[in-house]
Amino acid sequence: MPALGGLFDLDAITEGIVINEQKMAEPNFWNDQEQAQALINETNTLKEKKESFVNLQAALEDAETMLEMLKEDDDPELQAELEVNINDLTHQFEKYELDLLLAGEYDHHNALMEIHPGAGGTEAQDWAQMLLRMYQLFSDQEGFTVELNSYESGEEAGLKNCSLRIIGKNAYGLLKSEMGVHRLVRISPFDSNKRRHTSFASVEVIPEIDDSIEVDIDPKDLRIDYFRASGAGGQHINKTSSAVRITHLPTGIVTSSQAQRSQFQNKDTAMNELRAKLFHLEEEKKRKEKMALKGEQQDNGWGSQIRSYVFHPYNLVKDLRTGYETSDTQGVMDGDLEPFAYAYLQWLLSQENPK
C-alpha cells in the first residue's frame, strides 16, 4: 500500500498488542483506572486494525484463487461471483484505507461543530440550515449521535447560528475536512424573479477533549449568562431559562448550551466546549509558530473557502483543496460526504509527505 505512506506496519501492531497485554497482566494494572482503561482502548484499536488487515488479506487470497480457477474453466457463474467479490473487496479496501488514514492525534475523538451563515440574510441562513441537515444525515449514516447544543432560528427561514456535538469513533477525523467556508450557487427559492444567488456559510470543527488534557481556565476570566432558549431548533431544544452562555473575556470565545434539561448540565456542556476551543486555539498557535520557523506559508484556515456547491446552471460539488468533485449534488446534501473526507485525508498525507 504505497499510497498510505507506511501508515500500516503489521509487525509493529502485533508487537504493540503483546506489550500492552503484558502490562495488562501486571498485578498493579488497575491501580490507576483511567490509565488502565486508556491502555485497554488502545489495545482494542490495535486488535481491530490487525483483524481488519487479516480479513482483507484472506478476501484477496480468495479472489486470487477464484481467478486462477477461472483461467482453467471459463465458468459464467464463477465469473459473476468473482465480479461481485471484487466489488466487495474494493469497497472493503477503501474503508480499510480510510481507517488507516484516520491516524491524527485527535481523529478518534468526538467532534464539536458550529455553523454560521455569511452575509445575505435569509439566503445564507437557509444555506446554513441545509448544511446542518447534511451533517445530521452524514452522522446517521456513520452511526454517530448528534446533540444540538444551541440553535437560533433565522427570521424567515434557516438558522442564525448553531452548535452541535457529534459523538462516535473517528467523528472528528471524518468531519475535520468540513472546516472552512462553503459556497452555494442556486436559483433562490425566496426570489420571486427566480434569479441566481450565491450564499456563504462557515463551519468550524474541533475535536472534543477529555479530562486527561488539562486546560487552565481562571473563573475571573468568565462571564456567564443565563437565558431562555429562543428559536425553533426542533425537539432537542428546551425553551426554558436554563440556557447558558459563557464568554471567555481574554479571547472573546463564546460557547452556549440550551439542549440539556438543567442549568447545571448546560453549564457543564458549555464549559467542556470552551475547554476544547481554548485547547484548539493553543494548538493552532503552536502549529503556526512551527510553520513560521520552517518558512512555510500559513493558510488562513477559518476564513478560507473550501468547497463550492453549484445547483444552477449545472450540478457540481467541488472541494477546492483536493480537487475532488461530483455531479451528485442531491447525494451530497443527503449526507454522502465520505468521499470528500477520504480525498481530504489523502491530501493531508501528501502535504505532510511531499514527493
Coordinates of C-alpha atoms in Angstrom, one line a residue:
M1 CA 0.0 0.0 0.0
P2 CA 2.5 2.7 -1.1
A3 CA -0.2 5.4 -1.1
L4 CA -0.6 5.1 2.7
G5 CA 3.0 6.2 3.2
G6 CA 3.8 3.4 5.7
L7 CA 0.8 4.0 7.9
F8 CA 0.4 0.3 8.4
D9 CA 3.1 -2.0 10.0
L10 CA 1.7 -5.4 10.9
D11 CA 4.8 -6.4 12.9
A12 CA 4.7 -3.2 14.9
I13 CA 1.0 -3.6 15.6
T14 CA 1.4 -7.2 16.7
E15 CA 4.3 -6.2 19.0
G16 CA 2.2 -3.4 20.4
I17 CA -0.6 -5.8 21.3
V18 CA 1.9 -8.2 23.0
I19 CA 3.5 -5.3 25.0
N20 CA 0.1 -3.9 26.1
E21 CA -1.2 -7.3 27.1
Q22 CA 1.9 -7.9 29.3
K23 CA 1.2 -4.6 31.0
M24 CA -2.5 -5.6 31.5
A25 CA -1.4 -8.8 33.2
E26 CA 0.6 -6.9 35.9
P27 CA -0.8 -7.1 39.4
N28 CA -1.0 -3.3 39.8
F29 CA -2.6 -2.7 36.4
W30 CA -5.9 -1.4 37.9
N31 CA -4.2 1.0 40.4
D32 CA -4.8 3.8 38.0
Q33 CA -8.2 3.0 36.5
E34 CA -8.1 5.9 34.0
Q35 CA -4.7 4.9 32.6
A36 CA -5.7 1.3 32.6
Q37 CA -8.9 2.0 30.5
A38 CA -6.8 4.1 28.1
L39 CA -4.4 1.2 27.6
I40 CA -7.4 -1.3 27.1
N41 CA -8.9 1.1 24.5
E42 CA -5.5 1.4 22.7
T43 CA -5.1 -2.4 22.6
N44 CA -8.6 -2.9 21.3
T45 CA -7.9 -0.4 18.5
L46 CA -4.7 -2.2 17.6
K47 CA -6.6 -5.6 17.5
E48 CA -9.3 -4.1 15.2
K49 CA -6.6 -2.9 12.8
K50 CA -4.9 -6.3 12.8
E51 CA -8.2 -8.2 12.4
S52 CA -9.2 -5.9 9.5
F53 CA -5.9 -6.5 7.7
V54 CA -6.1 -10.3 8.2
N55 CA -9.7 -10.3 6.9
L56 CA -8.8 -8.2 3.9
Q57 CA -5.8 -10.3 3.1
A58 CA -8.0 -13.5 3.3
A59 CA -10.6 -11.9 0.9
L60 CA -7.8 -11.0 -1.5
E61 CA -6.4 -14.6 -1.5
D62 CA -10.0 -16.0 -2.1
A63 CA -10.4 -13.7 -5.1
E64 CA -7.0 -14.7 -6.5
T65 CA -7.9 -18.4 -6.1
M66 CA -11.2 -17.8 -8.0
L67 CA -9.3 -16.0 -10.7
E68 CA -6.9 -19.0 -11.1
M69 CA -9.9 -21.3 -11.3
L70 CA -11.5 -19.1 -13.9
K71 CA -8.4 -19.3 -16.1
E72 CA -8.7 -23.1 -16.2
D73 CA -12.5 -23.2 -16.5
D74 CA -14.4 -20.4 -18.2
D75 CA -17.5 -20.7 -15.9
P76 CA -20.0 -17.8 -16.3
E77 CA -21.4 -18.4 -12.8
L78 CA -17.8 -18.3 -11.3
Q79 CA -17.1 -15.1 -13.4
A80 CA -20.2 -13.4 -12.0
E81 CA -19.3 -14.5 -8.4
L82 CA -15.7 -13.1 -8.9
E83 CA -17.0 -9.8 -10.1
V84 CA -19.2 -9.5 -7.0
N85 CA -16.3 -10.4 -4.8
I86 CA -14.0 -7.9 -6.5
N87 CA -16.6 -5.1 -6.0
D88 CA -16.9 -6.1 -2.3
L89 CA -13.1 -6.3 -1.9
T90 CA -12.7 -2.8 -3.5
H91 CA -15.2 -1.4 -1.0
Q92 CA -13.5 -3.1 1.9
F93 CA -10.1 -1.8 0.9
E94 CA -11.4 1.8 0.5
K95 CA -13.0 1.5 4.0
Y96 CA -9.8 0.0 5.4
E97 CA -7.6 2.6 3.8
L98 CA -9.8 5.3 5.2
D99 CA -9.5 3.8 8.7
L100 CA -5.7 3.9 8.3
L101 CA -5.7 7.5 7.1
L102 CA -7.5 8.4 10.4
A103 CA -4.2 8.5 12.2
G104 CA -4.2 12.0 13.5
E105 CA -3.8 12.5 17.3
Y106 CA -7.4 13.5 17.8
D107 CA -9.1 11.9 14.8
H108 CA -10.8 9.3 17.0
H109 CA -12.4 12.0 19.2
N110 CA -15.9 13.3 19.1
A111 CA -16.4 16.4 17.1
L112 CA -17.7 19.8 18.1
M113 CA -19.2 21.8 15.2
E114 CA -20.6 25.3 14.7
I115 CA -22.4 26.6 11.6
H116 CA -22.7 30.3 10.9
P117 CA -24.4 31.9 7.8
G118 CA -22.5 34.6 6.0
A119 CA -23.9 37.9 4.9
G120 CA -27.1 37.7 2.8
G121 CA -29.9 37.3 5.3
T122 CA -32.5 34.6 4.6
E123 CA -30.5 33.2 1.6
A124 CA -27.4 32.5 3.8
Q125 CA -29.4 31.4 6.8
D126 CA -31.3 28.8 4.7
W127 CA -28.0 27.6 3.3
A128 CA -26.7 27.1 6.9
Q129 CA -29.8 25.1 7.7
M130 CA -29.2 22.9 4.6
L131 CA -25.6 22.2 5.9
L132 CA -26.9 21.3 9.3
R133 CA -29.2 18.7 7.7
M134 CA -26.4 17.4 5.6
Y135 CA -24.2 16.8 8.7
Q136 CA -27.1 15.2 10.6
L137 CA -27.7 12.8 7.7
F138 CA -24.0 12.0 7.3
S139 CA -23.8 11.3 11.1
D140 CA -26.8 8.9 10.8
Q141 CA -25.0 7.0 8.0
E142 CA -21.9 6.7 10.1
G143 CA -23.7 5.6 13.2
F144 CA -22.8 8.8 15.1
T145 CA -25.1 10.5 17.7
V146 CA -25.8 14.2 17.2
E147 CA -26.5 16.5 20.1
L148 CA -27.7 20.0 19.2
N149 CA -26.3 22.2 21.9
S150 CA -27.6 25.5 20.7
Y151 CA -29.7 26.8 17.9
E152 CA -31.0 30.2 16.9
S153 CA -33.6 30.4 14.1
G154 CA -33.5 32.9 11.2
E155 CA -36.3 35.5 10.9
E156 CA -37.9 33.9 7.8
A157 CA -36.1 30.6 7.3
G158 CA -32.9 28.8 8.2
L159 CA -30.7 29.5 11.2
K160 CA -28.6 32.3 12.5
N161 CA -26.2 30.0 14.3
C162 CA -26.0 26.6 15.8
S163 CA -23.5 24.4 17.7
L164 CA -23.6 20.6 17.9
R165 CA -21.7 17.7 19.4
I166 CA -21.2 14.7 17.2
I167 CA -20.4 11.6 19.1
G168 CA -18.8 8.5 17.7
K169 CA -15.5 6.8 16.8
N170 CA -13.5 9.0 14.3
A171 CA -16.2 11.7 14.3
Y172 CA -13.6 14.5 14.3
G173 CA -11.3 12.7 11.8
L174 CA -14.1 12.3 9.3
L175 CA -15.5 15.8 9.8
K176 CA -12.4 17.9 10.1
S177 CA -12.4 18.3 6.3
E178 CA -15.6 20.4 6.7
M179 CA -13.7 23.3 8.4
G180 CA -14.0 26.5 6.4
V181 CA -16.3 28.4 4.2
H182 CA -18.9 26.6 2.0
R183 CA -20.3 28.5 -1.1
L184 CA -23.7 27.8 -2.7
V185 CA -24.9 28.9 -6.1
R186 CA -28.6 28.3 -6.9
I187 CA -31.8 29.7 -8.1
S188 CA -33.2 31.3 -5.0
P189 CA -36.5 29.8 -3.6
F190 CA -37.0 33.2 -1.9
D191 CA -36.7 35.3 -5.1
S192 CA -39.9 35.8 -7.0
N193 CA -37.9 36.6 -10.1
K194 CA -36.1 33.3 -9.9
R195 CA -32.6 34.9 -10.1
R196 CA -29.4 33.1 -9.3
H197 CA -27.9 33.8 -5.9
T198 CA -24.6 33.0 -4.2
S199 CA -24.6 32.3 -0.5
F200 CA -21.9 31.5 2.0
A201 CA -21.8 29.7 5.4
S202 CA -18.8 29.0 7.6
V203 CA -18.3 25.7 9.5
E204 CA -16.0 25.3 12.5
V205 CA -15.0 21.8 13.6
I206 CA -12.7 21.0 16.6
P207 CA -12.1 17.8 18.5
E208 CA -13.7 17.3 21.9
I209 CA -11.1 16.8 24.5
D210 CA -11.3 14.5 27.6
D211 CA -10.3 15.1 31.2
S212 CA -6.8 13.7 30.6
I213 CA -6.0 17.0 28.8
E214 CA -5.6 19.9 31.2
V215 CA -6.8 23.4 30.3
D216 CA -6.4 26.1 32.9
I217 CA -9.3 28.5 33.0
D218 CA -9.4 31.3 35.6
P219 CA -13.0 31.8 36.8
K220 CA -12.4 35.5 36.8
D221 CA -12.0 35.4 33.1
L222 CA -15.5 34.1 32.5
R223 CA -18.8 35.9 32.1
I224 CA -21.7 33.5 32.5
D225 CA -25.2 34.5 31.3
Y226 CA -28.4 32.6 31.7
F227 CA -31.3 33.0 29.2
R228 CA -34.4 31.4 27.8
A229 CA -33.8 29.4 24.6
S230 CA -35.0 31.1 21.5
G231 CA -35.9 29.9 18.0
A232 CA -37.3 26.6 16.8
G233 CA -34.4 24.2 16.9
G234 CA -36.6 21.1 16.9
Q235 CA -37.5 18.8 19.7
H236 CA -33.9 18.8 21.1
I237 CA -34.2 22.4 22.3
N238 CA -36.0 23.1 25.6
K239 CA -37.4 26.6 25.7
T240 CA -36.5 27.3 29.4
S241 CA -34.4 29.8 31.3
S242 CA -31.8 27.1 31.9
A243 CA -29.8 28.0 28.8
V244 CA -26.3 29.1 29.5
R245 CA -23.8 31.3 27.6
I246 CA -20.2 31.5 28.7
T247 CA -17.8 34.2 27.4
H248 CA -14.1 33.9 27.9
L249 CA -13.1 37.5 28.2
P250 CA -9.4 37.4 27.3
T251 CA -10.1 35.6 23.9
G252 CA -13.7 36.6 23.3
I253 CA -14.6 33.0 22.7
V254 CA -18.3 32.3 23.4
T255 CA -19.9 29.0 24.0
S256 CA -23.5 28.2 24.8
S257 CA -25.9 25.3 25.5
Q258 CA -29.6 25.1 25.7
A259 CA -30.2 21.5 24.9
Q260 CA -30.0 20.0 28.4
R261 CA -32.7 19.9 31.0
S262 CA -30.9 21.7 33.8
Q263 CA -28.9 24.8 34.1
F264 CA -26.1 22.8 35.6
Q265 CA -26.0 20.4 32.6
N266 CA -26.0 23.2 30.1
K267 CA -23.2 25.0 32.0
D268 CA -21.1 21.8 32.0
T269 CA -21.7 21.3 28.3
A270 CA -20.7 24.9 27.5
M271 CA -17.6 24.7 29.7
N272 CA -16.5 21.5 28.0
E273 CA -16.8 23.2 24.6
L274 CA -14.9 26.2 26.0
R275 CA -12.1 23.9 27.1
A276 CA -11.9 22.3 23.7
K277 CA -11.8 25.7 21.9
L278 CA -9.1 27.1 24.2
F279 CA -7.0 23.9 23.7
H280 CA -7.6 24.1 19.9
L281 CA -6.5 27.8 19.9
E282 CA -3.3 26.9 21.7
E283 CA -2.6 24.0 19.3
E284 CA -3.2 26.3 16.3
K285 CA -0.8 28.8 17.8
K286 CA 1.9 26.2 18.1
R287 CA 1.3 24.9 14.6
K288 CA 1.6 28.4 13.1
E289 CA 4.8 29.1 15.0
K290 CA 6.2 25.8 13.7
M291 CA 5.3 26.7 10.2
A292 CA 6.8 30.1 10.5
L293 CA 10.1 28.6 11.7
K294 CA 10.1 26.3 8.7
G295 CA 9.4 29.3 6.4
E296 CA 6.2 27.7 5.1
Q297 CA 3.3 29.8 4.0
Q298 CA 0.5 29.8 6.5
D299 CA -3.1 29.1 5.4
N300 CA -5.9 31.3 6.6
G301 CA -7.9 28.3 7.7
W302 CA -11.1 29.6 9.1
G303 CA -11.5 32.4 6.5
S304 CA -10.8 30.1 3.5
Q305 CA -13.4 28.9 1.0
I306 CA -13.1 25.1 0.9
R307 CA -16.0 23.9 -1.2
S308 CA -18.3 25.0 -3.9
Y309 CA -21.9 23.7 -4.4
V310 CA -23.5 24.6 -7.7
F311 CA -27.1 23.8 -8.2
H312 CA -27.6 26.0 -11.3
P313 CA -26.9 26.2 -14.3
Y314 CA -25.4 22.7 -13.7
N315 CA -24.9 20.3 -10.8
L316 CA -21.5 20.1 -9.2
V317 CA -19.9 19.9 -5.7
K318 CA -16.2 20.5 -5.8
D319 CA -13.6 20.6 -3.0
L320 CA -11.2 23.4 -3.8
R321 CA -8.3 21.8 -1.8
T322 CA -8.3 18.3 -3.1
G323 CA -10.0 18.8 -6.4
Y324 CA -12.5 16.0 -5.7
E325 CA -15.8 16.7 -7.3
T326 CA -19.2 15.1 -8.0
S327 CA -22.3 15.9 -10.0
D328 CA -24.5 14.1 -7.5
T329 CA -25.4 17.2 -5.6
Q330 CA -28.5 15.6 -4.0
G331 CA -26.4 12.7 -2.7
V332 CA -24.0 15.1 -1.1
M333 CA -26.8 17.1 0.5
D334 CA -28.3 13.8 1.8
G335 CA -25.0 13.1 3.7
D336 CA -22.7 11.3 1.2
L337 CA -19.6 13.1 2.5
E338 CA -17.2 10.1 3.0
P339 CA -15.6 10.5 -0.5
F340 CA -14.7 14.1 0.4
A341 CA -13.3 13.0 3.8
Y342 CA -11.3 10.3 2.1
A343 CA -9.9 12.7 -0.5
Y344 CA -9.0 15.3 2.2
L345 CA -7.2 12.8 4.4
Q346 CA -5.2 11.6 1.4
W347 CA -4.4 15.3 0.5
L348 CA -3.3 15.9 4.1
L349 CA -1.0 12.9 3.9
S350 CA 0.5 14.3 0.7
Q351 CA 1.1 17.7 2.3
E352 CA 2.9 16.0 5.2
N353 CA 4.9 13.7 3.0
P354 CA 5.6 15.6 -0.3
K355 CA 7.3 13.7 -3.1

